[in-house]
Amino acid sequence: MDAIRQFFMTAPVPPDTLAPSLWLIIALPLLGAFICGVFGRKLGRGNVHLVALGAVAGSFVLSVLAFWAVSHVQGGRPVSLTSSFSFNSVRYAMAHDFGTWFSAGDFRVNFGLMVDHLNAILLLVITGVGFLIHLYSTSYMEHDEGYWRYFAYLNLFVAAMLTLVLADNLVLLFVGWEGVGMCSYLLIGFWYNDAAKAWAGRKAFIANRVGDFAFLIATFLLVLTVGAFQRQADNTNFAPDNNRPERYAQGLSAKGPLTFQGLEAMANALPHEGAAKVTLHSEIVEGPLAGYTFGGVITAILLLFLLGASGKSAQLPLYVWLPDAMAGPTPVSALIHAATMVTAGVYLFCRMSFLLVLSPTAMAVILIIGTLTSLLAALIAFAQDDIKKVLAYSTVSQLGIMFMGVGAGIFWAAALHLVTHAFFKACLFLGAGSVMHGNGDETDIKKLGGLRTEMRWTWVTFMIATLAITGIVPLSGFFSKDAILHGVHHNQLGESLEWVSHLCGILGYVIAASTAFYMTRLYLLTFEGRRSSEARLAHAHESSWLMTLPLVILAVLSVVAAVYAFPLMQLPSGEHQPVFENFLNPVFASAERIAAAGRELRLEHELPHALDYFIAWLIALAGGALAAFLYMRFFPAQAGKPAPAWARAIRRAAQNKFYVDEAYEFVVIRPLKFLSMILYRVFDALLIDTVMVRGTAWVTTRVGSALRYVQTGDAQSYAAVMALALLGGVAYALIRVLS
């Protein structure tokens, strides 16, 4: 046993050797995108597949080595990273700084990459699940003429997401943030000849730009806050962390104000009380933020980051683009909805957990937004008949649960649900693609049915993933979701915010029951019962092994990932801790320390009791059982009978997504269109086109027309004018002399 442990704790490539090569994890899919995009049409399908899959596989291998390296222990001491901003070191992490990227005055940004336990896990998820989706796509897109463009976009998407998670500062993270936004636009609108699909891509692009604008404002405010903190802080701020202002200033000078290490050092130096010169209640004395308190500004920054994260992770009020993102190829939906872009907001808040715990108000808002988004999406999913639309709203709902975890301060559980969700949601989306592939592209679940016997591999894997997301023991989704709901109930965001935790905790159980209901409905209508008389094909056919193999692997991962939630790790105190929480302790240690210092925020680590597990399981079971009763017994027995008017009204409202899109059209889009029309008529058409452009041309033309009579080219005319001018001059001189 010791030999096995020693093997896994000794990296084959030492961290110091591997760190300078971290850029290759991004560069390989980037190179694959370039080759497929520029030479793909000439290379042919086989070579394009080889390049695209090889690039992601190479990144996966390097990610495994990076994961191994940050778990490296030598002589009983884990690999650690010396912080540039404090005398403390970061355990289980490695980084490499490639030097100054750009600078302007005192502002400086370095190109730095970092790997710790949090993003090491994400690297494996992105490249591992991404590779399976690439493999699946080789069969799914086998008849598409734009295959080379498709794989170029997929590789580019993976490269952008890897940039996002590997960045050691907010500026580089934003490059990846924008990169995945651009790639989502390209992939969602991949079939751009279809106007509806092209419009869906534009909708995603615009919704994300709104969030990105908030992200940028938050970043600018953060730069000002860091500058104000540096000017006002003294030794008393850094003493609790065994640090010095000089060390912090050296870090700012060397790496700039937006490095995560620097932000963490600032957060550690802002205790809620004590002898520190600068606290969250201190006013900023100079600069654009003068007069505001540090705590108030940080809350505003976090709320702006929340709006930015809402765009990427499809939360209220910017979730509307995600269901329409189904217009792209199904593997794209799996990639966006499972392993990459939509998890960016959750990752952002986990990465900046040390900053988030400084503001219980911001955490409460995140918790409320996540809960409301999850509940709304779950209710909409009740009445959707499109298999991909149900899964899309399910993604929105599950992301809401992750936001609940972040808002309640259970960062490890939010990250775990991110990982488990990547497995079972990718399995569900790829399973939906397999269903469509074998049924003539039929997406209406009421026109399917009976696929259990005709598509056995798709059926069994889809069922496992459905049970996982539904929250059935012992699958992974049960434990990760229950850990979040348990934390929402027990963590306290402050005395004045207790009602938030209680209310969201109760709504969490409603969400869990709703999830079980709509996912069971989806499964039953698709795979059980008789084949629909409205089916496009009389008999469905199973997909090729290139499509079913990824399904099997993802289904297995949906089961075994539950191990991460088991309390197998024993602490020095004798208590036990879930494996994933223990694994991420080095990452969230600062957040725990700051929350404890503040005394307002209370983060509990109590494990759920058997009764808690039983209640959560019973709720999921009740939701699924209700769906089974309604769709297997009750509704078939009521066939031919008209439904009550109130039931039809509720169903119609849910089918129309509670008219949220129409509300956006009325409240946002039409006023903006009207304002744009006014601006177009007044500024563009009248002032710029008519007055400035055409007016200038008109004046020039008229002046030229008048002057052309002066310059005729006739020498006699010129001589006459000169004589008259001379005569006039002489007459004027005589008059002046005589007077």
Coordinates of N, CA and C in Angstrom, one line a residue, residues 11-13 18 25 57-71 94 120 123-124 127-128:
A11 N 6.0 12.4 -8.8 CA 5.6 12.8 -10.2 C 6.7 12.3 -11.1
P12 N 6.4 11.7 -12.3 CA 7.4 11.3 -13.3 C 8.2 12.4 -13.8
V13 N 7.6 13.6 -13.9 CA 8.3 14.8 -14.3 C 8.3 15.8 -13.2
L18 N 8.6 20.6 -15.3 CA 7.4 20.7 -16.1 C 6.8 22.1 -16.2
I25 N 0.2 23.1 -23.0 CA -1.1 22.6 -22.8 C -2.1 23.5 -23.6
A57 N -5.5 15.2 -27.2 CA -4.9 14.1 -26.4 C -3.6 14.5 -25.8
G58 N -2.8 15.2 -26.6 CA -1.5 15.7 -26.1 C -1.7 16.6 -24.9
S59 N -2.7 17.5 -25.0 CA -3.0 18.4 -23.8 C -3.4 17.6 -22.6
F60 N -4.2 16.5 -22.9 CA -4.6 15.7 -21.8 C -3.4 15.0 -21.1
V61 N -2.5 14.5 -21.8 CA -1.3 13.9 -21.2 C -0.5 14.9 -20.4
L62 N -0.4 16.1 -21.0 CA 0.4 17.1 -20.2 C -0.4 17.5 -18.9
S63 N -1.8 17.5 -19.0 CA -2.6 17.8 -17.9 C -2.4 16.8 -16.8
V64 N -2.4 15.5 -17.2 CA -2.1 14.4 -16.2 C -0.8 14.6 -15.5
L65 N 0.2 15.0 -16.3 CA 1.5 15.2 -15.7 C 1.5 16.4 -14.7
A66 N 0.7 17.5 -15.1 CA 0.6 18.7 -14.3 C -0.1 18.3 -13.0
F67 N -1.2 17.5 -13.1 CA -2.0 17.1 -11.9 C -1.0 16.3 -11.0
W68 N -0.3 15.4 -11.6 CA 0.6 14.6 -10.8 C 1.7 15.4 -10.1
A69 N 2.2 16.4 -10.9 CA 3.3 17.3 -10.3 C 2.8 18.1 -9.1
V70 N 1.6 18.6 -9.2 CA 1.1 19.4 -8.0 C 0.7 18.5 -6.8
S71 N 0.7 17.2 -7.0 CA 0.5 16.3 -5.9 C 1.8 15.7 -5.4
M94 N 2.3 24.9 -8.6 CA 3.5 25.3 -9.4 C 3.1 26.3 -10.4
A120 N -6.0 22.0 -11.7 CA -5.5 20.7 -12.2 C -6.7 19.8 -12.5
L123 N -8.3 21.0 -15.6 CA -7.5 20.6 -16.8 C -7.9 19.2 -17.2
L124 N -8.0 18.3 -16.3 CA -8.3 16.9 -16.6 C -9.7 16.8 -17.2
T127 N -9.8 18.6 -20.9 CA -9.1 17.9 -21.9 C -9.7 16.4 -22.0
G128 N -10.0 15.8 -20.9 CA -10.5 14.4 -20.9 C -11.9 14.4 -21.6

